[in-house]
Amino acid sequence: MTEQIFMEVKDNIATIFINRPEKRNALSFEMWESLNEYVEHCHEDRAVKVIVFRSTTEEAFSAGADISEFRTRRSTAEEIITYSKVMADLEEKIAKGPKPVIAMIQGFCVGGGCELAVACDFRFSDSTGKFAITPAKLGIIYNTKATKHLVDLVGQANAKDILYTGRIFNAEEALRMGLIDRIYEPDQLEKETYAYAKMICENSQMTVRGAKKIINHVLHGGENDNDEILQEILESVTSEDYKEGVDAFLSKRKAKFTYS
C-alpha cells in the first residue's frame, strides 16, 4: 500500500509529503496521526534544521479533513474531542516546536489543510493556490488556538471574512491578507522554497530557535524576557556559535555553525 504520509531528509531539510492525490489529499484520522509522529521525529532529530510540508500532486496541498469520516470518527462528543486533540497537538508541535516549518502550497489549501498551513512559520504558494477555511459550510466551530493563529496572521477583519463566508479565494488575495508570505510561478516554487530553507539551515540554529521561541512569547502577550529566555540569551553569548559568528564576520568569511 502506498504511504499517504511519508518523509525524506536531505541537506538538513525534512520534507513531509501528503500523498493521497485521488482525494485531493483529504486528511484521514490516521494521516493526522502520522503527521504528528513525523513532526515529533523531526524535532528530536539533530540532523533536521527545517521542515517542509508539501503535496505529491500539483492539484492540492490538501482539501482538508476527510469529511467521509465525520459519521464514523466525529459522530459523538467523545470522538470529536479525540479527533480535535490530534489536530490541535499537531498544530502545537508545528507552531511551538523549536524548528522552522514551511508549507509549500500548490492548488487547493482548504479547511484542515489550510489550518495545517496556518500553523507553519511560512506559507509559500504558487499562482495556482486556492484557499478557504470552511467550518461554516459544515456547522463546526473553529477552536480558539486555530482561530488565534489565523487572527495573528490576517487580523480580525480578514479572519471574520474567511470564517463567516467559507469562500475560496486565490493566492493573490491570500498574499494581500497576509495568509501567505510568497507567490511563485509553478515552475519556481520548489526551487525557491528549498533555497529559502537552505538559507535558514546555514545560519546559527541557536539564534533561529531562540527567535522562534521569543516570537511565540511575544504573540502570547510577553513584553519582557522571562527567566527561561534570559538564560538562553546569556548562554548564546558564551556559545561556540557566537564565537564562530564573530570570528567569521571579522575574518570576512562564511560562518560554519555547529549548534544542532
PDB file of C-alpha atoms in Angstrom:
ATOM      1  CA  MET A   1       0.000   0.000   0.000  1.00  0.00           C
ATOM      2  CA  THR A   2       1.328   3.433  -0.936  1.00  0.00           C
ATOM      3  CA  GLU A   3       2.077   5.569   2.118  1.00  0.00           C
ATOM      4  CA  GLN A   4      -0.279   8.531   2.398  1.00  0.00           C
ATOM      5  CA  ILE A   5       2.230  10.410   4.548  1.00  0.00           C
ATOM      6  CA  PHE A   6       5.973   9.926   4.138  1.00  0.00           C
ATOM      7  CA  MET A   7       9.160  11.842   4.791  1.00  0.00           C
ATOM      8  CA  GLU A   8      12.532  12.425   3.167  1.00  0.00           C
ATOM      9  CA  VAL A   9      15.543  14.178   4.742  1.00  0.00           C
ATOM     10  CA  LYS A  10      18.204  15.828   2.594  1.00  0.00           C
ATOM     11  CA  ASP A  11      20.728  18.551   3.421  1.00  0.00           C
ATOM     12  CA  ASN A  12      19.217  19.099   6.896  1.00  0.00           C
ATOM     13  CA  ILE A  13      15.739  19.696   5.410  1.00  0.00           C
ATOM     14  CA  ALA A  14      12.967  17.231   6.250  1.00  0.00           C
ATOM     15  CA  THR A  15      10.188  17.125   3.660  1.00  0.00           C
ATOM     16  CA  ILE A  16       6.900  15.642   4.837  1.00  0.00           C
ATOM     17  CA  PHE A  17       4.790  14.627   1.840  1.00  0.00           C
ATOM     18  CA  ILE A  18       0.989  14.394   1.782  1.00  0.00           C
ATOM     19  CA  ASN A  19       0.180  11.666  -0.724  1.00  0.00           C
ATOM     20  CA  ARG A  20      -3.494  10.997  -1.335  1.00  0.00           C
ATOM     21  CA  PRO A  21      -3.968  12.543  -4.773  1.00  0.00           C
ATOM     22  CA  GLU A  22      -7.168  10.657  -5.598  1.00  0.00           C
ATOM     23  CA  LYS A  23      -8.852  12.540  -2.705  1.00  0.00           C
ATOM     24  CA  ARG A  24      -7.047  15.870  -3.208  1.00  0.00           C
ATOM     25  CA  ASN A  25      -5.037  14.955  -0.111  1.00  0.00           C
ATOM     26  CA  ALA A  26      -8.067  14.859   2.185  1.00  0.00           C
ATOM     27  CA  LEU A  27      -6.599  14.048   5.595  1.00  0.00           C
ATOM     28  CA  SER A  28      -7.890  10.968   7.388  1.00  0.00           C
ATOM     29  CA  PHE A  29      -7.543  10.485  11.138  1.00  0.00           C
ATOM     30  CA  GLU A  30      -4.625   8.121  10.558  1.00  0.00           C
ATOM     31  CA  MET A  31      -2.927  10.719   8.358  1.00  0.00           C
ATOM     32  CA  TRP A  32      -3.242  13.345  11.108  1.00  0.00           C
ATOM     33  CA  GLU A  33      -1.654  10.840  13.497  1.00  0.00           C
ATOM     34  CA  SER A  34       1.191  10.183  11.033  1.00  0.00           C
ATOM     35  CA  LEU A  35       1.824  13.904  10.613  1.00  0.00           C
ATOM     36  CA  ASN A  36       2.122  14.202  14.394  1.00  0.00           C
ATOM     37  CA  GLU A  37       4.638  11.379  14.523  1.00  0.00           C
ATOM     38  CA  TYR A  38       6.789  12.758  11.716  1.00  0.00           C
ATOM     39  CA  VAL A  39       6.886  16.281  13.156  1.00  0.00           C
ATOM     40  CA  GLU A  40       7.812  14.954  16.590  1.00  0.00           C
ATOM     41  CA  HIS A  41      10.573  12.867  14.989  1.00  0.00           C
ATOM     42  CA  CYS A  42      11.897  15.949  13.170  1.00  0.00           C
ATOM     43  CA  HIS A  43      12.090  17.979  16.357  1.00  0.00           C
ATOM     44  CA  GLU A  44      14.080  15.202  18.018  1.00  0.00           C
ATOM     45  CA  ASP A  45      16.419  14.572  15.059  1.00  0.00           C
ATOM     46  CA  ARG A  46      19.539  16.740  15.371  1.00  0.00           C
ATOM     47  CA  ALA A  47      20.164  16.392  11.616  1.00  0.00           C
ATOM     48  CA  VAL A  48      16.910  18.215  10.800  1.00  0.00           C
ATOM     49  CA  LYS A  49      17.021  22.013  10.818  1.00  0.00           C
ATOM     50  CA  VAL A  50      13.958  22.932   8.734  1.00  0.00           C
ATOM     51  CA  ILE A  51      10.697  21.104   7.981  1.00  0.00           C
ATOM     52  CA  VAL A  52       8.779  21.468   4.698  1.00  0.00           C
ATOM     53  CA  PHE A  53       5.218  20.257   4.171  1.00  0.00           C
ATOM     54  CA  ARG A  54       4.206  19.631   0.586  1.00  0.00           C
ATOM     55  CA  SER A  55       1.993  17.521  -1.650  1.00  0.00           C
ATOM     56  CA  THR A  56       2.890  14.838  -4.169  1.00  0.00           C
ATOM     57  CA  THR A  57       0.319  16.344  -6.547  1.00  0.00           C
ATOM     58  CA  GLU A  58       0.100  19.825  -8.028  1.00  0.00           C
ATOM     59  CA  GLU A  59      -3.700  19.763  -7.752  1.00  0.00           C
ATOM     60  CA  ALA A  60      -3.895  20.194  -3.986  1.00  0.00           C
ATOM     61  CA  PHE A  61      -1.790  20.833  -0.904  1.00  0.00           C
ATOM     62  CA  SER A  62      -4.771  19.419   0.994  1.00  0.00           C
ATOM     63  CA  ALA A  63      -8.523  19.710   0.569  1.00  0.00           C
ATOM     64  CA  GLY A  64      -8.871  19.391   4.353  1.00  0.00           C
ATOM     65  CA  ALA A  65     -10.064  16.755   6.788  1.00  0.00           C
ATOM     66  CA  ASP A  66     -11.690  13.709   5.204  1.00  0.00           C
ATOM     67  CA  ILE A  67     -15.394  14.537   5.567  1.00  0.00           C
ATOM     68  CA  SER A  68     -16.362  10.956   4.741  1.00  0.00           C
ATOM     69  CA  GLU A  69     -15.048  10.060   8.224  1.00  0.00           C
ATOM     70  CA  PHE A  70     -17.258  12.561  10.044  1.00  0.00           C
ATOM     71  CA  ARG A  71     -20.006   9.965  10.532  1.00  0.00           C
ATOM     72  CA  THR A  72     -17.568   7.372  11.823  1.00  0.00           C
ATOM     73  CA  ARG A  73     -14.792   9.359  13.511  1.00  0.00           C
ATOM     74  CA  ARG A  74     -16.680  12.517  14.584  1.00  0.00           C
ATOM     75  CA  SER A  75     -20.224  11.348  15.266  1.00  0.00           C
ATOM     76  CA  THR A  76     -20.122  11.587  19.082  1.00  0.00           C
ATOM     77  CA  ALA A  77     -18.788  14.195  21.503  1.00  0.00           C
ATOM     78  CA  GLU A  78     -16.078  11.782  22.643  1.00  0.00           C
ATOM     79  CA  GLU A  79     -14.954  11.084  19.071  1.00  0.00           C
ATOM     80  CA  ILE A  80     -14.934  14.793  18.234  1.00  0.00           C
ATOM     81  CA  ILE A  81     -12.735  15.518  21.263  1.00  0.00           C
ATOM     82  CA  THR A  82     -10.301  12.743  20.278  1.00  0.00           C
ATOM     83  CA  TYR A  83     -10.160  13.853  16.635  1.00  0.00           C
ATOM     84  CA  SER A  84      -9.761  17.517  17.550  1.00  0.00           C
ATOM     85  CA  LYS A  85      -6.979  16.745  20.027  1.00  0.00           C
ATOM     86  CA  VAL A  86      -4.895  15.015  17.350  1.00  0.00           C
ATOM     87  CA  MET A  87      -5.252  18.062  15.088  1.00  0.00           C
ATOM     88  CA  ALA A  88      -4.549  20.501  17.939  1.00  0.00           C
ATOM     89  CA  ASP A  89      -1.478  18.529  19.045  1.00  0.00           C
ATOM     90  CA  LEU A  90      -0.082  18.724  15.527  1.00  0.00           C
ATOM     91  CA  GLU A  91      -0.635  22.480  15.317  1.00  0.00           C
ATOM     92  CA  GLU A  92       1.035  22.909  18.697  1.00  0.00           C
ATOM     93  CA  LYS A  93       4.062  20.839  17.620  1.00  0.00           C
ATOM     94  CA  ILE A  94       4.397  22.948  14.469  1.00  0.00           C
ATOM     95  CA  ALA A  95       3.754  26.386  15.935  1.00  0.00           C
ATOM     96  CA  LYS A  96       5.638  25.992  19.220  1.00  0.00           C
ATOM     97  CA  GLY A  97       8.201  23.374  18.241  1.00  0.00           C
ATOM     98  CA  PRO A  98      11.815  24.565  18.022  1.00  0.00           C
ATOM     99  CA  LYS A  99      12.349  24.188  14.278  1.00  0.00           C
ATOM    100  CA  PRO A 100      11.097  26.394  11.422  1.00  0.00           C
ATOM    101  CA  VAL A 101       8.331  24.909   9.289  1.00  0.00           C
ATOM    102  CA  ILE A 102       7.370  25.891   5.733  1.00  0.00           C
ATOM    103  CA  ALA A 103       4.154  24.950   3.918  1.00  0.00           C
ATOM    104  CA  MET A 104       4.795  24.676   0.165  1.00  0.00           C
ATOM    105  CA  ILE A 105       1.369  25.088  -1.390  1.00  0.00           C
ATOM    106  CA  GLN A 106       0.016  24.165  -4.803  1.00  0.00           C
ATOM    107  CA  GLY A 107      -3.662  24.080  -5.732  1.00  0.00           C
ATOM    108  CA  PHE A 108      -6.328  23.626  -3.064  1.00  0.00           C
ATOM    109  CA  CYS A 109      -5.394  24.511   0.513  1.00  0.00           C
ATOM    110  CA  VAL A 110      -8.750  24.239   2.214  1.00  0.00           C
ATOM    111  CA  GLY A 111     -10.251  23.511   5.638  1.00  0.00           C
ATOM    112  CA  GLY A 112      -7.934  21.383   7.759  1.00  0.00           C
ATOM    113  CA  GLY A 113      -5.275  21.684   5.060  1.00  0.00           C
ATOM    114  CA  CYS A 114      -5.301  25.457   5.449  1.00  0.00           C
ATOM    115  CA  GLU A 115      -5.361  25.051   9.225  1.00  0.00           C
ATOM    116  CA  LEU A 116      -2.183  22.961   8.927  1.00  0.00           C
ATOM    117  CA  ALA A 117      -0.539  25.615   6.741  1.00  0.00           C
ATOM    118  CA  VAL A 118      -1.547  28.448   9.070  1.00  0.00           C
ATOM    119  CA  ALA A 119       0.270  26.729  11.966  1.00  0.00           C
ATOM    120  CA  CYS A 120       3.544  26.813   9.973  1.00  0.00           C
ATOM    121  CA  ASP A 121       6.114  29.601  10.226  1.00  0.00           C
ATOM    122  CA  PHE A 122       5.891  30.336   6.492  1.00  0.00           C
ATOM    123  CA  ARG A 123       3.483  29.640   3.653  1.00  0.00           C
ATOM    124  CA  PHE A 124       4.869  29.757   0.105  1.00  0.00           C
ATOM    125  CA  SER A 125       2.351  29.230  -2.698  1.00  0.00           C
ATOM    126  CA  ASP A 126       2.468  29.078  -6.440  1.00  0.00           C
ATOM    127  CA  SER A 127      -0.004  31.050  -8.526  1.00  0.00           C
ATOM    128  CA  THR A 128      -2.472  28.135  -8.583  1.00  0.00           C
ATOM    129  CA  GLY A 129      -3.098  28.334  -4.830  1.00  0.00           C
ATOM    130  CA  LYS A 130      -6.756  28.297  -3.750  1.00  0.00           C
ATOM    131  CA  PHE A 131      -7.581  28.925  -0.105  1.00  0.00           C
ATOM    132  CA  ALA A 132     -10.551  28.546   2.230  1.00  0.00           C
ATOM    133  CA  ILE A 133     -11.394  27.618   5.807  1.00  0.00           C
ATOM    134  CA  THR A 134     -14.832  26.082   5.772  1.00  0.00           C
ATOM    135  CA  PRO A 135     -16.348  25.306   9.209  1.00  0.00           C
ATOM    136  CA  ALA A 136     -19.355  27.499   8.328  1.00  0.00           C
ATOM    137  CA  LYS A 137     -20.151  25.079   5.487  1.00  0.00           C
ATOM    138  CA  LEU A 138     -20.276  22.166   7.949  1.00  0.00           C
ATOM    139  CA  GLY A 139     -21.752  23.582  11.135  1.00  0.00           C
ATOM    140  CA  ILE A 140     -18.437  23.316  13.026  1.00  0.00           C
ATOM    141  CA  ILE A 141     -16.996  25.981  15.347  1.00  0.00           C
ATOM    142  CA  TYR A 142     -13.295  26.651  14.818  1.00  0.00           C
ATOM    143  CA  ASN A 143     -11.371  26.229  18.090  1.00  0.00           C
ATOM    144  CA  THR A 144      -9.617  29.057  19.925  1.00  0.00           C
ATOM    145  CA  LYS A 145      -6.000  28.105  19.199  1.00  0.00           C
ATOM    146  CA  ALA A 146      -6.602  27.684  15.476  1.00  0.00           C
ATOM    147  CA  THR A 147      -8.588  30.926  15.378  1.00  0.00           C
ATOM    148  CA  LYS A 148      -5.775  32.765  17.192  1.00  0.00           C
ATOM    149  CA  HIS A 149      -3.234  31.514  14.652  1.00  0.00           C
ATOM    150  CA  LEU A 150      -5.466  32.860  11.889  1.00  0.00           C
ATOM    151  CA  VAL A 151      -6.123  36.223  13.563  1.00  0.00           C
ATOM    152  CA  ASP A 152      -2.408  36.672  14.285  1.00  0.00           C
ATOM    153  CA  LEU A 153      -1.720  36.225  10.568  1.00  0.00           C
ATOM    154  CA  VAL A 154      -4.503  38.146   8.851  1.00  0.00           C
ATOM    155  CA  GLY A 155      -6.140  40.368  11.503  1.00  0.00           C
ATOM    156  CA  GLN A 156      -9.648  40.144  12.846  1.00  0.00           C
ATOM    157  CA  ALA A 157     -11.491  41.591   9.830  1.00  0.00           C
ATOM    158  CA  ASN A 158      -9.929  39.136   7.387  1.00  0.00           C
ATOM    159  CA  ALA A 159     -10.346  36.260   9.857  1.00  0.00           C
ATOM    160  CA  LYS A 160     -14.056  37.059  10.099  1.00  0.00           C
ATOM    161  CA  ASP A 161     -14.311  37.201   6.299  1.00  0.00           C
ATOM    162  CA  ILE A 162     -12.602  33.817   5.926  1.00  0.00           C
ATOM    163  CA  LEU A 163     -14.574  32.075   8.691  1.00  0.00           C
ATOM    164  CA  TYR A 164     -18.005  33.659   8.200  1.00  0.00           C
ATOM    165  CA  THR A 165     -18.143  33.034   4.441  1.00  0.00           C
ATOM    166  CA  GLY A 166     -16.078  29.859   3.934  1.00  0.00           C
ATOM    167  CA  ARG A 167     -15.386  31.193   0.437  1.00  0.00           C
ATOM    168  CA  ILE A 168     -12.492  30.111  -1.792  1.00  0.00           C
ATOM    169  CA  PHE A 169     -10.013  32.832  -2.747  1.00  0.00           C
ATOM    170  CA  ASN A 170      -6.864  32.888  -4.851  1.00  0.00           C
ATOM    171  CA  ALA A 171      -3.191  33.257  -3.988  1.00  0.00           C
ATOM    172  CA  GLU A 172      -3.083  36.970  -4.806  1.00  0.00           C
ATOM    173  CA  GLU A 173      -5.828  37.716  -2.283  1.00  0.00           C
ATOM    174  CA  ALA A 174      -4.225  35.385   0.247  1.00  0.00           C
ATOM    175  CA  LEU A 175      -0.988  37.361  -0.085  1.00  0.00           C
ATOM    176  CA  ARG A 176      -2.782  40.690   0.372  1.00  0.00           C
ATOM    177  CA  MET A 177      -4.432  39.350   3.524  1.00  0.00           C
ATOM    178  CA  GLY A 178      -1.122  38.105   4.922  1.00  0.00           C
ATOM    179  CA  LEU A 179      -2.286  34.483   4.871  1.00  0.00           C
ATOM    180  CA  ILE A 180       0.696  33.521   2.688  1.00  0.00           C
ATOM    181  CA  ASP A 181       4.179  35.022   2.501  1.00  0.00           C
ATOM    182  CA  ARG A 182       5.276  34.473  -1.103  1.00  0.00           C
ATOM    183  CA  ILE A 183       3.802  33.656  -4.508  1.00  0.00           C
ATOM    184  CA  TYR A 184       5.919  31.996  -7.201  1.00  0.00           C
ATOM    185  CA  GLU A 185       5.178  30.644 -10.628  1.00  0.00           C
ATOM    186  CA  PRO A 186       4.588  26.870 -10.574  1.00  0.00           C
ATOM    187  CA  ASP A 187       7.966  26.058 -12.109  1.00  0.00           C
ATOM    188  CA  GLN A 188       9.787  28.171  -9.488  1.00  0.00           C
ATOM    189  CA  LEU A 189       8.009  27.228  -6.255  1.00  0.00           C
ATOM    190  CA  GLU A 190      10.073  24.169  -5.345  1.00  0.00           C
ATOM    191  CA  LYS A 191      13.387  25.847  -6.172  1.00  0.00           C
ATOM    192  CA  GLU A 192      12.595  28.994  -4.192  1.00  0.00           C
ATOM    193  CA  THR A 193      11.158  27.126  -1.207  1.00  0.00           C
ATOM    194  CA  TYR A 194      14.213  24.942  -0.775  1.00  0.00           C
ATOM    195  CA  ALA A 195      16.607  27.846  -1.382  1.00  0.00           C
ATOM    196  CA  TYR A 196      14.894  29.679   1.466  1.00  0.00           C
ATOM    197  CA  ALA A 197      15.032  26.609   3.706  1.00  0.00           C
ATOM    198  CA  LYS A 198      18.739  26.212   2.911  1.00  0.00           C
ATOM    199  CA  MET A 199      19.383  29.848   3.868  1.00  0.00           C
ATOM    200  CA  ILE A 200      17.874  29.162   7.302  1.00  0.00           C
ATOM    201  CA  CYS A 201      19.929  25.969   7.639  1.00  0.00           C
ATOM    202  CA  GLU A 202      23.163  27.883   7.071  1.00  0.00           C
ATOM    203  CA  ASN A 203      22.503  30.290   9.951  1.00  0.00           C
ATOM    204  CA  SER A 204      23.019  29.678  13.649  1.00  0.00           C
ATOM    205  CA  GLN A 205      20.301  27.278  14.778  1.00  0.00           C
ATOM    206  CA  MET A 206      20.694  28.601  18.315  1.00  0.00           C
ATOM    207  CA  THR A 207      19.614  32.003  17.021  1.00  0.00           C
ATOM    208  CA  VAL A 208      16.853  30.655  14.779  1.00  0.00           C
ATOM    209  CA  ARG A 209      15.261  28.551  17.524  1.00  0.00           C
ATOM    210  CA  GLY A 210      15.691  31.274  20.116  1.00  0.00           C
ATOM    211  CA  ALA A 211      13.994  33.745  17.780  1.00  0.00           C
ATOM    212  CA  LYS A 212      11.047  31.365  17.234  1.00  0.00           C
ATOM    213  CA  LYS A 213      10.620  30.927  20.982  1.00  0.00           C
ATOM    214  CA  ILE A 214      10.721  34.675  21.653  1.00  0.00           C
ATOM    215  CA  ILE A 215       8.314  35.484  18.798  1.00  0.00           C
ATOM    216  CA  ASN A 216       5.857  32.969  20.269  1.00  0.00           C
ATOM    217  CA  HIS A 217       6.384  34.583  23.679  1.00  0.00           C
ATOM    218  CA  VAL A 218       5.515  37.989  22.197  1.00  0.00           C
ATOM    219  CA  LEU A 219       2.454  36.613  20.356  1.00  0.00           C
ATOM    220  CA  HIS A 220       1.143  35.298  23.670  1.00  0.00           C
ATOM    221  CA  GLY A 221       1.453  38.658  25.418  1.00  0.00           C
ATOM    222  CA  GLY A 222       5.081  38.648  26.521  1.00  0.00           C
ATOM    223  CA  GLU A 223       6.747  42.053  26.702  1.00  0.00           C
ATOM    224  CA  ASN A 224       9.845  41.203  28.728  1.00  0.00           C
ATOM    225  CA  ASP A 225      12.287  38.309  28.932  1.00  0.00           C
ATOM    226  CA  ASN A 226      11.167  35.560  31.283  1.00  0.00           C
ATOM    227  CA  ASP A 227      13.772  33.574  33.214  1.00  0.00           C
ATOM    228  CA  GLU A 228      13.983  30.827  30.571  1.00  0.00           C
ATOM    229  CA  ILE A 229      14.510  33.250  27.697  1.00  0.00           C
ATOM    230  CA  LEU A 230      17.008  35.338  29.650  1.00  0.00           C
ATOM    231  CA  GLN A 231      19.032  32.204  30.401  1.00  0.00           C
ATOM    232  CA  GLU A 232      19.079  31.248  26.700  1.00  0.00           C
ATOM    233  CA  ILE A 233      20.229  34.743  25.725  1.00  0.00           C
ATOM    234  CA  LEU A 234      23.073  34.582  28.237  1.00  0.00           C
ATOM    235  CA  GLU A 235      24.061  31.092  27.078  1.00  0.00           C
ATOM    236  CA  SER A 236      24.145  32.253  23.452  1.00  0.00           C
ATOM    237  CA  VAL A 237      26.914  34.797  24.073  1.00  0.00           C
ATOM    238  CA  THR A 238      29.177  32.109  25.522  1.00  0.00           C
ATOM    239  CA  SER A 239      28.366  29.538  22.824  1.00  0.00           C
ATOM    240  CA  GLU A 240      30.587  28.162  20.083  1.00  0.00           C
ATOM    241  CA  ASP A 241      28.171  29.598  17.518  1.00  0.00           C
ATOM    242  CA  TYR A 242      28.712  33.103  18.923  1.00  0.00           C
ATOM    243  CA  LYS A 243      32.482  32.712  18.817  1.00  0.00           C
ATOM    244  CA  GLU A 244      32.316  31.349  15.256  1.00  0.00           C
ATOM    245  CA  GLY A 245      29.931  34.072  14.086  1.00  0.00           C
ATOM    246  CA  VAL A 246      32.086  36.901  15.423  1.00  0.00           C
ATOM    247  CA  ASP A 247      35.302  35.375  14.083  1.00  0.00           C
ATOM    248  CA  ALA A 248      33.757  34.758  10.659  1.00  0.00           C
ATOM    249  CA  PHE A 249      32.458  38.335  10.477  1.00  0.00           C
ATOM    250  CA  LEU A 250      35.803  39.839  11.442  1.00  0.00           C
ATOM    251  CA  SER A 251      37.667  37.475   9.098  1.00  0.00           C
ATOM    252  CA  LYS A 252      35.210  38.226   6.260  1.00  0.00           C
ATOM    253  CA  ARG A 253      34.421  34.564   5.697  1.00  0.00           C
ATOM    254  CA  LYS A 254      31.265  32.478   5.804  1.00  0.00           C
ATOM    255  CA  ALA A 255      30.471  31.133   9.257  1.00  0.00           C
ATOM    256  CA  LYS A 256      30.245  27.394   9.888  1.00  0.00           C
ATOM    257  CA  PHE A 257      27.897  26.977  12.811  1.00  0.00           C
ATOM    258  CA  THR A 258      27.797  23.724  14.773  1.00  0.00           C
ATOM    259  CA  TYR A 259      24.832  24.068  17.149  1.00  0.00           C
ATOM    260  CA  SER A 260      22.143  21.478  16.440  1.00  0.00           C
TER     261      SER A 260
END
